[in-house]
Every structure is written in C-alpha cells, then in structure tokens.
C-alpha cells in the first residue's frame, strides 16, 4: 500500500481545546512562574538539504530546503522576540554529529543572521548521531535553568532514508525537544515514516514539556513557515499535540457566512 | 599574548561580592597597579546610595595577595575616614581582621563601609545650621532605612537629599508568580535647599523613584504626588502619600486580573495562545489563518487597560522584507471598543474586526513584496 504522506498530526479545524469543559474551552491563564527561553537550533546540513522546494525564489530558481530552513528560522527568531524580547538563541549544525555555529545565547537578531551565514552543506554526511546534541543540550540546560530559564532544542532534520541514531544522556527531561522534519515522498528507496517514528521516540523520552514534531514532504514553504509558527508555542503553556487547535481560521460569524460554509470552521464564541 | 586576568584570590572575593550583595553593586573598570600589566588587581565599584551612586576604588596588590585591599573614596568625601581613630575596641573592623582566603571578606568590608558612610553623611548633615532641616531630621528618622546625602559644591547652594523608603507592604508578594529577582521598592526623594535663611522655607523638590521591574505592574510616572502644603514637614506628608500609593497599587493588582480575563476571553475565538504573559498579563500572541494565509496576532495590554484599548498588530508568516523580517502591520486601533463591555464582547468585536482586517493585511503584505 502506497502511503503518500507520513502520519501527521494536522488537527481538524476548530478542534477541541486541551481541557474539557464548556465556556472558554477550558483554557486558563493561571498566575504561575513563567520563564524566558534559551532556544538551541540544530540544523541538518546533510546533502538532502539541497533538495529543491516547490517554490521559486526571486531569481526564478526554486529555494532549497536549506534556504527555506534559514528563512523559517529567521521568521521564528523575529516573531519570538516580538512576543518577548527576553528569549535567547544559539545555533548548531548537524552533519554526522553536532557542531557549534554560535555558542553564546543571544537575543540579537543579527547574531542569528551571522550564525546562519556560517551554514555550509556537508555532502558527505551519512548517518546522523544526536548523542552529542543531547549531551550539549543537557549541559547547557543546566546553566539556563540556573538563570531561571527553560531550555529548548529545535531540530530541523532532512534525511529521508536515515533515522538518526542517539544515546540518551544520563539525566533526561532537562529540556524540551521540538522537531521539524522535511522529507521526500515515501518510496521503495527511503523510509521517512521510520525516520519520523524514531524522532517521535526521541522527543517523547527526552522532552521536559510536551515536544512538538511536524513533518512536511510537499515542498511548500508556507507549510514550513506555518509549522515554525506553531513551534513558537511556549513549552510551559502547551497542550498535547493531538489537541492543538491553532491556527484558528478567522471567519466572521455573520449569518451569510454560516449558511455558505455549512458547519465548516464557524467558530462560536460560546 | 598576555590575556588580562584577575588574580584568583581577588576574583573569588569580587565574584562573591557581586553575587551575594544585598544591593546591586557593579564593577565599572578594572586595571593593573603592579609591575605585570596584565594582572588586574584594582577596580572601581559603583555602589547605589541615596537613589544615586557613589564610586569607590578598591586597591589590591597582585604581588601581595594575602594583604587586605585599600579603598579610596570619592574626592568630595575626603573627610570620610571610617576606621580611623577611636579606641582599641573600635579597631575591630573588616580591614584589621583580614583573611584573604575567605571569599566573603570583600562583601563584609563593603557593607561595613557603606553603613559607615550612611552614618558619616548623617553626621555632616546634622551639623548644618538650618532649623527646618534639623526639625526634619528629628521627625523623619523614626522611619528606618532613610539615607541622606549632602552635595557640597561651593558654587551651588547646598542641598540635602533624603531617600525615604515607602510602603512596607512586601511588593514582591503582591503578584502571584512574579519572578522579580530583587525586592521591589518605592522611594520618595526629598531635596531640601539649605543654607539660605527664609521666613518660610521653600518646599522641597519631591520625586518618586521605584525599582525597575515594578514597571510591569505599576507606573510611578502616572502617579500624581499630593501637594506639599506650606509649612508641612515630611513626617506629615508621608501618610497621605502612602495611603494614595497603596490604594493605586491595589488597583494595579486588580488590573492584572482584568487583563487576565480579557486574554482568557480571546481563547475560544483565537485558540490557545502561542504565548501569553501569565503573571502581569501584559501581552498575548495567537496564531490565526485566513485561507492559506497564516499570521500571528499580537495583543499588548497597557497598565491603563481597559480604559486604553489593547494594542493589536498582525505579523505575516509568509512575507518578509529585504532584511528577512516577517512583515508586521502597524498598530491597529480602529476596532470597536468600550471599557464597559464584558471581556467576551470585547473579544467578539475584535474577532469580527480581524476577520475583515486580515484580508487588508494580506493585500498590504503582497503589495510590499511586489515593490
């Protein structure tokens, strides 16, 4: 049986909120300790990042996955700082193992731009090993937690036939792991579903808070950007991924809209 | 290449000072006083005092690491000689009893010196021949924690400044979940002109000053000081001031809850927020879409909410300017608003407004991209 898309967690529009209950859908904003984040990006630089997306750049040729990823990261950094200028970012790259692009955490956009410029593809990469990433993240997370920050790793992974290998660090759940997985369509020579499942397993074991994983095999930049926006979610305020109800569609609740749309995406304020 | 280093015993004491000092002390500069120019054994400390700063140079000697440091005070404090004189009993001070291996020694020295400085300023001010000032001192000082400072520039009339801590109400505990690192304080700065004889002494200059983090809850800039009536003294002025301040701070704490209700009322329409400030409820961001156009909705709530409507901006996930920045709308303020509406009504109106406005925003983004 040909599977055209790996199992995805795209929720139906207007899906349920995290908690049961009427009225406001059960979401509350209790006064609780709320930390700024230290976010470590880990960007795959293996050869599959040179695969083209389905969208053309300004010069007429299609964006590569890596170019889209860079743009997606800038989108994330800008948006995250608009939300709260106290969040900070650092950058690593993943070829066979992980190496630093920028080690100091900073809330300056310029330092993100400079780090991303330092990205270069390693066409020789075969298997990726996340052990070093987990070790580094555990070490850095301890420092961040000492400063009353929470630590997050966002992994951007692009290999369709190579599930990542990893050994878990001795202390788990010191940081939250999110994954954005870009892959080819499933075929006889690849195994994106297996890669995806391996990533899910890592995320579930390692993550302090609910980690989110998104995948995209369609080559659409706007899907990548949309997923990155969902990844903006602050880990301390997340619901389970299955219960995610964003982005919400803004359709007016006018009588005309109701009859035209049927029961499709009409949001009630009750 | 010689890299500048701080000798380890000095570094240990300096680090301990910075991390444990009850007031926020900073190092302004470091330099070397010994033959090896890359050994930094001297530094200037900037110490908060009387709502301003004093600077003291701390002089270690890298060649004699076991010796106690010297401290040099500012040029206007030549008469400040804290450990000088007195009998044998009063010789027990941090410098006389120095232990270079104890990292806490510099901290105790600085605290001791600062306490001595408070006493020194007070003695100087008590000697000033000004009846009003003497009266103020005698009536004000029943309150603890007052610091005072006398400027003594010869070409200016002398002034005496008082920093009066207000409201012993545990500001840090007012807002649940607040992660204020330092105790938040509000002070009244009172500046008396002295030296000239007046029939009725002129009123002092008054200013409210608060610690920085308090701004998230309460803005002292928006607070109007009660008037200083002729012939008043500080001890009379303070109770009214504190009553007003306490009442407005209590209002500020209830405002947090109003903002919280508003953010919560947005959720059924806009979904779970991407991030919302759960402590002061000053901001919330949601992710929305219109067709395939996905965008962020940023709300910002001022301390004057709901009298002042929520600030509202949109940010595209798909359109970028030449610097790679995702395009943001200007602040959208033309949406229907009344502070008297229930939060759910406020949310409904904003939702309907945005259902239309996001289409305009999409057009705006597309136009920018075409340029």
Coordinates of C-alpha atoms in Angstrom, one line a residue:
Chain A
X1 CA 0.0 0.0 0.0
X2 CA 1.4 3.3 -1.1
X3 CA 1.5 5.8 1.7
X4 CA 1.6 9.3 0.2
X5 CA 2.1 11.2 3.4
X6 CA 3.5 10.0 6.7
X7 CA 1.2 10.1 9.7
X8 CA 0.8 13.7 10.5
X9 CA -0.7 15.5 13.4
X10 CA -2.6 18.1 11.5
X11 CA -5.7 18.7 13.6
X12 CA -9.1 19.3 12.1
X13 CA -10.1 22.9 12.0
X14 CA -11.9 24.1 15.1
X15 CA -10.7 21.1 17.0
X16 CA -11.1 20.7 20.8
X17 CA -9.0 22.7 23.2
X18 CA -6.7 21.0 25.6
X19 CA -9.0 20.6 28.5
X20 CA -12.7 19.5 28.5
X21 CA -15.3 21.9 29.8
X22 CA -17.6 24.5 28.3
X23 CA -17.4 28.2 28.2
X24 CA -13.9 29.3 27.4
X25 CA -12.9 25.8 26.3
X26 CA -11.1 25.1 29.5
X27 CA -8.0 27.2 28.9
X28 CA -7.0 29.3 31.8
X29 CA -4.1 31.5 32.4
X30 CA -3.2 30.9 36.0
X31 CA -0.6 33.1 37.6
X32 CA 2.4 30.9 37.6
X33 CA 6.1 31.2 37.3
X34 CA 6.9 31.7 33.7
X35 CA 10.4 31.5 32.3
X36 CA 12.0 33.1 29.3
X37 CA 13.6 30.5 26.9
X38 CA 17.0 29.6 25.8
X39 CA 16.5 28.0 22.4
X40 CA 19.1 25.9 20.7
X41 CA 18.6 25.3 17.0
X42 CA 20.2 22.2 15.4
X43 CA 20.2 22.5 11.6
X44 CA 20.8 19.5 9.4
X45 CA 23.5 20.3 6.8
X46 CA 23.5 16.9 5.1
X47 CA 23.2 16.7 1.3
X48 CA 19.4 16.3 1.3
X49 CA 19.1 19.9 2.4
X50 CA 20.0 20.8 -1.2
X51 CA 16.7 19.3 -2.4
X52 CA 14.6 21.9 -4.0
X53 CA 11.3 23.1 -2.7
X54 CA 8.3 23.7 -4.9
X55 CA 8.5 27.5 -4.6
X56 CA 10.7 29.8 -6.6
X57 CA 12.9 32.4 -5.2
X58 CA 13.3 36.0 -6.5
X59 CA 15.9 34.9 -9.1
X60 CA 13.5 32.3 -10.6
X61 CA 15.1 29.2 -9.4
X62 CA 13.5 27.1 -6.6
X63 CA 14.5 27.5 -3.0
X64 CA 16.5 24.6 -1.5
X65 CA 15.4 23.1 1.7
X66 CA 18.3 24.7 3.5
X67 CA 17.4 28.2 2.2
X68 CA 13.8 27.7 3.4
X69 CA 15.0 26.5 6.7
X70 CA 17.2 29.6 7.1
X71 CA 14.2 31.8 6.3
X72 CA 12.0 29.8 8.7
X73 CA 14.5 30.2 11.5
X74 CA 14.6 34.0 10.9
X75 CA 10.9 34.1 10.9
X76 CA 10.9 32.2 14.2
X77 CA 13.6 34.4 15.8
X78 CA 11.9 37.7 14.8
X79 CA 8.5 36.5 15.9
X80 CA 9.7 35.1 19.2
X81 CA 11.5 38.4 20.0
X82 CA 8.3 40.4 19.1
X83 CA 6.5 38.2 21.6
X84 CA 9.1 38.6 24.3
X85 CA 12.5 40.2 23.7
X86 CA 14.0 38.2 26.6
X87 CA 14.2 34.9 24.7
X88 CA 17.6 33.9 23.5
X89 CA 19.0 31.7 20.8
X90 CA 22.1 29.7 19.9
X91 CA 22.9 27.6 16.9
X92 CA 24.4 24.3 16.0
X93 CA 24.6 22.3 12.8
X94 CA 24.3 18.5 12.3
X95 CA 26.3 16.6 9.8
X96 CA 27.4 13.3 11.2
X97 CA 27.4 14.8 14.7
X98 CA 26.7 18.2 16.1
X99 CA 29.0 21.3 16.0
X100 CA 28.5 24.9 17.2
X101 CA 27.7 27.7 14.8
X102 CA 27.1 30.1 17.6
X103 CA 27.6 29.1 21.2
X104 CA 26.7 32.2 23.2
X105 CA 23.0 32.6 23.7
X106 CA 21.8 36.0 22.4
X107 CA 18.6 37.8 21.8
X108 CA 20.0 39.8 19.0
X109 CA 18.6 39.1 15.5
X110 CA 22.0 40.0 14.0
X111 CA 23.7 37.2 15.8
X112 CA 21.2 34.7 14.4
X113 CA 21.8 36.1 10.9
X114 CA 25.5 35.7 11.3
X115 CA 25.2 32.2 12.6
X116 CA 23.0 31.2 9.7
X117 CA 25.5 32.6 7.2
X118 CA 28.0 30.1 8.7
X119 CA 26.0 27.2 7.5
X120 CA 27.5 25.1 4.7
X121 CA 26.3 21.8 3.4
X122 CA 28.3 18.7 4.1
X123 CA 27.7 16.5 1.1
X124 CA 29.4 13.5 2.7
X125 CA 27.1 13.1 5.6
X126 CA 25.6 9.7 6.0
X127 CA 24.1 8.7 9.4
X128 CA 23.4 11.4 11.9
X129 CA 24.0 10.9 15.5
X130 CA 22.1 13.0 18.0
X131 CA 24.0 11.8 21.1
X132 CA 26.3 14.9 21.1
X133 CA 23.4 17.2 20.6
X134 CA 21.6 15.7 23.6
X135 CA 24.8 15.9 25.7
X136 CA 25.4 19.5 24.8
X137 CA 21.7 20.4 25.4
X138 CA 21.8 18.7 28.8
X139 CA 24.9 20.6 29.8
X140 CA 23.6 24.0 28.5
X141 CA 20.2 23.4 30.0
X142 CA 21.6 23.2 33.5
X143 CA 23.2 26.6 33.0
X144 CA 20.0 28.1 31.7
X145 CA 17.9 26.6 34.5
X146 CA 20.3 28.2 36.9
X147 CA 19.3 31.5 35.5
X148 CA 15.6 30.7 35.8
X149 CA 15.2 30.0 32.1
X150 CA 13.9 26.9 30.3
X151 CA 15.8 25.2 27.6
X152 CA 14.6 24.1 24.3
X153 CA 16.1 22.3 21.3
X154 CA 14.6 22.8 17.9
X155 CA 15.9 20.2 15.4
X156 CA 15.5 20.7 11.7
X157 CA 16.1 17.3 10.0
X158 CA 16.0 16.5 6.4
X159 CA 17.1 12.9 5.8
X160 CA 14.5 10.6 4.2
X161 CA 16.4 7.2 4.5
X162 CA 18.4 7.6 7.6
X163 CA 16.8 7.6 11.0
X164 CA 19.1 9.4 13.5
X165 CA 21.0 7.4 16.0
X166 CA 21.2 8.5 19.6
X167 CA 22.0 7.6 23.1
X168 CA 20.2 9.4 25.8
X169 CA 22.0 11.5 28.3
X170 CA 22.1 10.3 31.9
X171 CA 19.7 13.0 33.0
X172 CA 16.5 13.3 31.0
X173 CA 13.9 16.0 30.7
X174 CA 16.1 19.0 31.3
X175 CA 15.0 20.5 28.0
X176 CA 12.1 20.3 25.6
X177 CA 12.8 18.9 22.1
X178 CA 10.9 20.1 19.0
X179 CA 11.4 18.6 15.5
X180 CA 10.7 19.9 12.1
X181 CA 11.2 17.1 9.6
X182 CA 11.4 17.8 5.8
X183 CA 11.5 14.7 3.7
X184 CA 10.9 13.2 0.2
X185 CA 7.7 11.4 -0.6
X186 CA 7.8 7.8 0.7
X187 CA 9.1 5.3 -1.9
X188 CA 10.8 2.0 -2.2
X189 CA 14.3 3.5 -1.5
X190 CA 13.5 5.6 1.5
X191 CA 11.8 5.3 4.9
X192 CA 10.5 8.7 6.0
X193 CA 7.9 7.0 8.3
X194 CA 10.6 5.2 10.1
X195 CA 12.7 8.3 10.5
X196 CA 9.7 10.1 11.8
X197 CA 8.9 7.4 14.3
X198 CA 12.5 7.5 15.5
X199 CA 12.3 11.2 16.0
X200 CA 9.0 10.9 17.9
X201 CA 10.5 8.3 20.2
X202 CA 13.5 10.6 21.0
X203 CA 11.2 13.6 21.6
X204 CA 8.9 11.6 24.0
X205 CA 11.8 10.3 26.1
X206 CA 13.9 13.4 26.2
X207 CA 11.4 16.3 26.5
X208 CA 10.7 18.1 29.7
X209 CA 7.5 19.7 28.4
X210 CA 5.3 18.5 25.5
X211 CA 7.6 18.5 22.5
X212 CA 6.0 19.1 19.1
X213 CA 7.0 17.4 15.8
X214 CA 5.9 18.4 12.4
X215 CA 6.7 16.9 9.1
X216 CA 6.3 18.1 5.5
X217 CA 7.0 16.2 2.3
X218 CA 5.2 18.6 -0.1
X219 CA 7.9 21.1 -0.6
X220 CA 5.7 24.1 0.3
X221 CA 7.5 26.9 2.1
X222 CA 4.3 28.2 3.5
X223 CA 3.6 24.9 5.3
X224 CA 7.1 25.0 6.8
X225 CA 6.6 28.6 7.9
X226 CA 3.2 27.7 9.4
X227 CA 4.7 24.8 11.4
X228 CA 7.5 27.0 12.6
X229 CA 4.9 29.5 13.9
X230 CA 3.3 26.7 15.9
X231 CA 6.7 25.8 17.3
X232 CA 6.8 29.4 18.7
X233 CA 4.5 28.0 21.4
X234 CA 5.9 28.4 24.8
X235 CA 6.6 25.0 26.3
X236 CA 5.1 25.9 29.7
X237 CA 1.8 26.8 28.0
X238 CA 1.4 23.9 25.6
X239 CA -1.4 21.4 25.2
X240 CA -0.9 17.9 23.9
X241 CA 0.0 17.9 20.2
X242 CA -3.1 15.9 19.3
X243 CA -5.3 18.5 20.9
X244 CA -3.8 21.5 19.2
X245 CA -6.4 23.9 17.8
X246 CA -4.2 26.5 16.1
X247 CA -4.1 28.3 13.8
X248 CA -7.7 29.2 14.1
X249 CA -9.4 30.3 10.9
X250 CA -10.8 33.9 11.2
X251 CA -14.2 33.6 9.6
X252 CA -16.8 36.0 10.7
X253 CA -19.9 34.6 12.4
X254 CA -22.3 36.5 10.2
X255 CA -25.5 34.7 9.1
X256 CA -24.3 34.8 5.5
X257 CA -21.1 33.0 6.4
X258 CA -22.9 30.4 8.4
X259 CA -25.2 29.3 5.5
X260 CA -22.4 29.5 3.0
X261 CA -19.9 27.5 5.0
X262 CA -22.2 25.0 6.4
X263 CA -20.6 23.5 9.5
X264 CA -17.1 24.2 8.3
X265 CA -14.9 26.3 10.6
X266 CA -17.5 28.5 12.1
X267 CA -16.2 29.5 15.4
X268 CA -18.7 30.1 18.1
X269 CA -18.0 32.4 21.0
X270 CA -19.9 30.3 23.4
Chain B
X1 CA 49.8 37.2 24.1
X2 CA 49.1 38.0 27.7
X3 CA 45.5 37.8 28.5
X4 CA 44.3 40.1 31.3
X5 CA 43.4 38.1 34.3
X6 CA 42.2 38.8 37.8
X7 CA 44.4 37.2 40.5
X8 CA 42.4 34.2 41.8
X9 CA 42.0 35.4 45.4
X10 CA 40.8 38.8 44.2
X11 CA 38.5 37.2 41.7
X12 CA 37.0 34.9 44.3
X13 CA 36.2 37.9 46.6
X14 CA 34.9 40.1 43.8
X15 CA 32.6 37.3 42.4
X16 CA 31.2 36.6 45.8
X17 CA 30.5 40.3 46.3
X18 CA 28.7 40.7 43.0
X19 CA 26.5 37.6 43.5
X20 CA 25.7 38.0 47.2
X21 CA 25.5 41.7 47.8
X22 CA 22.1 42.8 49.1
X23 CA 22.3 46.0 47.0
X24 CA 23.2 45.8 43.3
X25 CA 26.9 46.7 43.1
X26 CA 28.7 46.9 39.7
X27 CA 32.3 47.0 38.6
X28 CA 32.9 50.0 36.3
X29 CA 36.5 49.3 35.3
X30 CA 39.5 47.2 36.2
X31 CA 43.2 47.9 35.8
X32 CA 46.6 46.8 37.0
X33 CA 48.6 48.5 39.7
X34 CA 51.5 46.2 39.7
X35 CA 54.5 45.6 37.5
X36 CA 52.7 43.0 35.5
X37 CA 50.2 45.0 33.4
X38 CA 48.0 42.0 32.6
X39 CA 47.2 41.3 36.2
X40 CA 44.1 43.3 37.1
X41 CA 44.2 43.9 40.8
X42 CA 42.3 47.2 41.0
X43 CA 38.8 48.1 40.2
X44 CA 36.1 50.8 40.6
X45 CA 32.9 49.8 42.4
X46 CA 29.7 51.6 41.6
X47 CA 27.6 51.4 44.8
X48 CA 24.0 52.6 45.0
X49 CA 23.5 55.2 47.7
X50 CA 20.6 57.5 48.3
X51 CA 19.0 56.8 44.9
X52 CA 22.2 57.7 43.2
X53 CA 25.7 56.1 43.0
X54 CA 29.0 56.5 44.8
X55 CA 32.2 55.2 43.3
X56 CA 35.0 53.7 45.3
X57 CA 38.3 52.3 44.1
X58 CA 39.3 49.0 45.6
X59 CA 43.1 48.5 45.5
X60 CA 44.5 45.1 45.9
X61 CA 48.2 44.2 45.2
X62 CA 48.7 41.2 43.0
X63 CA 52.3 40.9 44.3
X64 CA 51.0 40.6 47.9
X65 CA 47.8 38.5 47.6
X66 CA 47.4 38.0 51.3
X67 CA 47.3 41.6 52.1
X68 CA 44.0 43.4 52.7
X69 CA 42.9 45.9 50.0
X70 CA 42.8 49.6 50.3
X71 CA 39.7 51.5 49.5
X72 CA 39.8 55.0 48.0
X73 CA 36.6 57.1 48.3
X74 CA 35.5 59.9 46.1
X75 CA 37.2 63.3 46.1
X76 CA 34.3 65.0 47.7
X77 CA 34.5 62.6 50.7
X78 CA 38.0 63.5 51.9
X79 CA 36.6 63.7 55.5
X80 CA 35.2 60.2 55.4
X81 CA 37.6 58.1 57.4
X82 CA 35.7 55.1 58.6
X83 CA 38.2 53.1 60.5
X84 CA 40.3 55.9 61.8
X85 CA 40.6 56.9 65.4
X86 CA 38.6 55.6 68.2
X87 CA 40.0 53.3 70.9
X88 CA 41.3 49.8 70.7
X89 CA 37.8 48.2 70.9
X90 CA 36.7 50.0 67.8
X91 CA 39.6 48.7 65.9
X92 CA 37.7 45.5 65.2
X93 CA 36.8 46.1 61.6
X94 CA 36.9 44.1 58.4
X95 CA 40.3 45.5 57.3
X96 CA 42.1 44.9 60.6
X97 CA 40.8 41.3 60.7
X98 CA 41.5 40.4 57.1
X99 CA 41.6 36.8 55.7
X100 CA 42.5 36.8 52.1
X101 CA 41.3 33.2 51.6
X102 CA 37.7 33.9 52.7
X103 CA 35.8 34.9 49.6
X104 CA 33.1 36.7 51.7
X105 CA 35.6 39.3 53.2
X106 CA 35.2 41.9 50.4
X107 CA 31.5 41.7 50.8
X108 CA 31.6 42.3 54.6
X109 CA 34.0 45.1 54.1
X110 CA 31.9 46.9 51.5
X111 CA 28.8 46.5 53.6
X112 CA 30.6 47.8 56.7
X113 CA 32.0 50.8 54.8
X114 CA 28.6 51.6 53.3
X115 CA 27.0 51.6 56.7
X116 CA 29.8 53.8 58.0
X117 CA 29.1 56.1 55.0
X118 CA 25.5 56.4 55.9
X119 CA 26.5 57.5 59.4
X120 CA 29.1 59.9 58.1
X121 CA 26.6 61.7 55.8
X122 CA 24.1 61.9 58.7
X123 CA 26.7 63.5 61.0
X124 CA 27.6 66.1 58.4
X125 CA 24.0 66.9 57.7
X126 CA 23.2 67.2 61.4
X127 CA 25.9 69.8 61.7
X128 CA 24.2 72.1 59.1
X129 CA 22.8 75.2 60.6
X130 CA 19.3 75.1 59.2
X131 CA 16.3 75.0 61.6
X132 CA 14.0 73.4 59.1
X133 CA 16.5 70.7 58.3
X134 CA 17.1 69.9 62.0
X135 CA 13.4 69.6 62.5
X136 CA 13.0 67.3 59.5
X137 CA 15.8 65.1 60.8
X138 CA 14.3 64.9 64.2
X139 CA 10.9 63.9 62.9
X140 CA 11.7 61.8 59.9
X141 CA 14.3 59.4 61.3
X142 CA 11.9 57.3 63.3
X143 CA 11.4 55.6 59.9
X144 CA 14.0 53.0 59.1
X145 CA 16.1 52.8 56.1
X146 CA 16.4 56.5 55.2
X147 CA 19.6 57.5 53.5
X148 CA 20.7 61.1 53.1
X149 CA 23.3 62.9 51.1
X150 CA 24.6 66.5 51.1
X151 CA 26.1 67.9 47.9
X152 CA 28.8 70.4 48.7
X153 CA 29.7 72.1 45.5
X154 CA 30.9 75.6 46.5
X155 CA 29.3 77.4 43.6
X156 CA 25.9 76.0 44.2
X157 CA 23.6 76.5 47.1
X158 CA 23.8 73.4 49.2
X159 CA 21.1 70.8 49.0
X160 CA 20.3 67.9 51.2
X161 CA 18.7 64.8 49.7
X162 CA 16.8 62.2 51.5
X163 CA 15.8 58.9 50.1
X164 CA 12.7 57.7 52.1
X165 CA 11.6 54.1 51.5
X166 CA 7.8 53.9 51.2
X167 CA 5.2 51.2 51.9
X168 CA 6.5 48.4 53.9
X169 CA 4.0 46.2 52.0
X170 CA 6.0 43.4 50.6
X171 CA 5.6 44.4 46.9
X172 CA 7.2 41.2 45.7
X173 CA 4.4 39.1 47.1
X174 CA 1.6 41.2 45.5
X175 CA 1.6 39.4 42.2
X176 CA 1.5 35.6 42.2
X177 CA 4.2 34.0 40.1
X178 CA 6.3 37.1 39.7
X179 CA 9.9 36.3 39.3
X180 CA 11.2 39.6 40.4
X181 CA 14.8 38.9 41.3
X182 CA 15.3 41.8 43.7
X183 CA 13.0 43.2 46.3
X184 CA 10.9 45.9 44.7
X185 CA 10.9 49.2 46.4
X186 CA 9.4 52.7 46.0
X187 CA 11.2 55.7 47.4
X188 CA 10.3 59.3 47.9
X189 CA 13.3 61.5 47.1
X190 CA 13.1 64.8 49.1
X191 CA 15.6 67.5 48.3
X192 CA 15.8 70.5 50.7
X193 CA 17.7 73.6 49.7
X194 CA 19.7 74.7 52.8
X195 CA 22.0 77.5 53.8
X196 CA 19.9 80.5 52.9
X197 CA 17.6 82.0 55.5
X198 CA 13.9 82.2 54.6
X199 CA 11.0 83.3 56.6
X200 CA 9.1 80.3 55.3
X201 CA 11.4 77.6 54.0
X202 CA 10.6 76.8 50.4
X203 CA 9.0 73.4 49.7
X204 CA 11.4 70.6 48.9
X205 CA 11.7 69.0 45.4
X206 CA 9.8 65.7 45.5
X207 CA 10.2 62.7 43.2
X208 CA 9.0 59.2 43.3
X209 CA 11.6 56.6 42.3
X210 CA 10.9 52.9 42.0
X211 CA 13.0 49.8 41.2
X212 CA 12.9 49.0 37.5
X213 CA 11.0 45.7 37.5
X214 CA 8.0 47.3 39.2
X215 CA 7.1 48.9 35.9
X216 CA 5.4 45.8 34.7
X217 CA 2.8 46.3 37.4
X218 CA 2.6 49.9 38.2
X219 CA 4.0 53.1 36.7
X220 CA 5.1 55.8 39.1
X221 CA 5.3 58.2 36.2
X222 CA 1.5 58.1 36.1
X223 CA 1.2 58.8 39.8
X224 CA 0.4 62.4 40.8
X225 CA 2.1 63.4 44.0
X226 CA -0.2 65.0 46.6
X227 CA 0.5 68.7 47.1
X228 CA 3.1 69.9 49.7
X229 CA 1.3 72.4 51.8
X230 CA 3.1 75.5 53.2
X231 CA 4.8 74.8 56.4
X232 CA 4.5 71.0 56.0
X233 CA 7.2 68.6 57.1
X234 CA 8.0 65.2 55.6
X235 CA 6.6 63.3 58.5
X236 CA 3.2 64.9 57.8
X237 CA 3.4 64.4 54.1
X238 CA 4.2 60.7 54.1
X239 CA 0.9 59.3 55.5
X240 CA -1.3 60.8 52.7
X241 CA 1.3 59.9 50.1
X242 CA 1.5 56.3 51.3
X243 CA -2.3 55.9 51.5
X244 CA -2.7 57.1 47.9
X245 CA 0.1 54.9 46.7
X246 CA -1.2 51.8 48.5
X247 CA -4.6 52.4 47.0
X248 CA -3.3 52.8 43.5
X249 CA -1.1 49.8 43.8
X250 CA -4.0 47.7 44.9
X251 CA -5.9 48.9 41.8
X252 CA -2.9 47.9 39.7
X253 CA -3.1 44.4 41.2
X254 CA -6.8 44.1 40.3
X255 CA -6.0 45.4 36.8
X256 CA -3.8 42.3 36.4
X257 CA -7.0 40.2 36.8
X258 CA -8.9 42.3 34.3
X259 CA -6.2 41.8 31.7
X260 CA -6.2 38.1 32.5
X261 CA -9.9 37.8 32.0
X262 CA -9.6 39.5 28.6
X263 CA -6.8 37.2 27.4
X264 CA -8.8 34.2 28.6
X265 CA -11.9 35.5 26.7
X266 CA -9.9 35.6 23.5
X267 CA -9.1 31.8 23.6
X268 CA -12.5 30.4 22.4
X269 CA -12.1 32.5 19.3
X270 CA -8.4 32.6 18.7
X271 CA -7.4 29.2 20.1
X272 CA -4.8 28.5 22.6
X273 CA -2.2 31.4 22.7
X274 CA 1.2 30.8 21.3
X275 CA 2.5 32.7 24.4
X276 CA 0.7 34.8 27.0
X277 CA 2.2 36.5 30.0
X278 CA 0.5 34.7 32.9
X279 CA 2.0 37.0 35.6
X280 CA 1.3 40.6 34.6
X281 CA -0.9 39.7 31.7
X282 CA 0.6 42.5 29.6
X283 CA 0.7 40.6 26.3
X284 CA -0.6 37.6 24.4
X285 CA 0.1 36.2 20.9
X286 CA -2.1 33.9 18.9
X287 CA -1.7 32.1 15.6
X288 CA -4.5 32.6 13.0
X289 CA -5.2 31.9 9.4
X290 CA -7.4 33.1 6.6
X291 CA -7.4 30.5 3.8
X292 CA -3.7 29.6 3.3
X293 CA -2.5 32.8 4.8
X294 CA -1.1 32.2 8.3
X295 CA -0.3 35.1 10.6
X296 CA 0.4 36.0 14.2
X297 CA -1.9 38.2 16.2
X298 CA -0.1 40.2 18.9
X299 CA -2.0 41.8 21.7
X300 CA -0.4 44.2 24.1
X301 CA -2.2 45.5 27.2
X302 CA -1.1 48.7 28.8
X303 CA -1.4 49.5 32.5
X304 CA -4.4 51.7 31.6
X305 CA -6.3 48.7 30.1
X306 CA -9.3 48.7 29.7
X307 CA -9.6 52.4 29.6
X308 CA -7.0 52.2 27.0
X309 CA -7.8 49.6 24.4
X310 CA -5.5 46.7 23.7
X311 CA -2.7 47.3 21.2
X312 CA -3.1 45.0 18.2
X313 CA -0.6 44.0 15.5
X314 CA -0.5 41.3 12.9
X315 CA 2.6 39.6 11.6
X316 CA 2.8 37.5 8.5
X317 CA 4.4 34.1 8.4
X318 CA 4.9 34.2 4.7
X319 CA 6.0 37.7 3.7
X320 CA 9.5 39.1 4.5
X321 CA 11.1 42.4 3.9
X322 CA 14.6 42.8 2.5
X323 CA 16.2 42.1 5.9
X324 CA 14.4 38.8 6.2
X325 CA 12.0 40.2 8.8
X326 CA 8.4 38.9 8.7
X327 CA 6.1 41.8 7.8
X328 CA 4.2 43.4 10.6
X329 CA 1.2 45.6 10.4
X330 CA 1.1 49.0 12.1
X331 CA -0.8 49.1 15.4
X332 CA -4.5 48.5 14.5
X333 CA -6.5 50.8 16.7
X334 CA -9.7 51.4 14.8
X335 CA -11.5 48.4 16.1
X336 CA -14.8 48.8 18.1
X337 CA -14.0 49.2 21.8
X338 CA -15.6 50.1 25.1
X339 CA -14.1 49.6 28.5
X340 CA -17.6 48.8 29.8
X341 CA -18.1 45.7 27.7
X342 CA -17.7 42.3 29.1
X343 CA -14.4 40.6 28.1
X344 CA -16.4 38.2 25.8
X345 CA -18.0 41.1 24.0
X346 CA -14.6 42.8 23.6
X347 CA -13.2 39.5 22.1
X348 CA -16.1 39.0 19.7
X349 CA -15.8 42.5 18.3
X350 CA -12.1 42.2 17.8
X351 CA -12.5 38.8 16.2
X352 CA -15.1 40.2 13.7
X353 CA -12.8 43.2 13.0
X354 CA -9.8 41.0 12.3
X355 CA -11.8 38.6 10.1
X356 CA -12.0 41.6 7.7
X357 CA -8.8 43.3 8.5
X358 CA -6.6 40.3 7.9
X359 CA -7.6 40.4 4.3
X360 CA -6.4 44.0 4.1
X361 CA -3.2 43.0 5.8
X362 CA -2.7 40.2 3.3
X363 CA -3.1 42.8 0.5
X364 CA -0.7 45.1 2.2
X365 CA 1.9 42.3 2.5
X366 CA 1.5 41.3 -1.1
X367 CA 2.0 44.9 -2.2
X368 CA 5.1 45.2 -0.2
X369 CA 6.5 42.1 -1.8
X370 CA 5.8 43.5 -5.3
X371 CA 7.9 46.5 -4.7

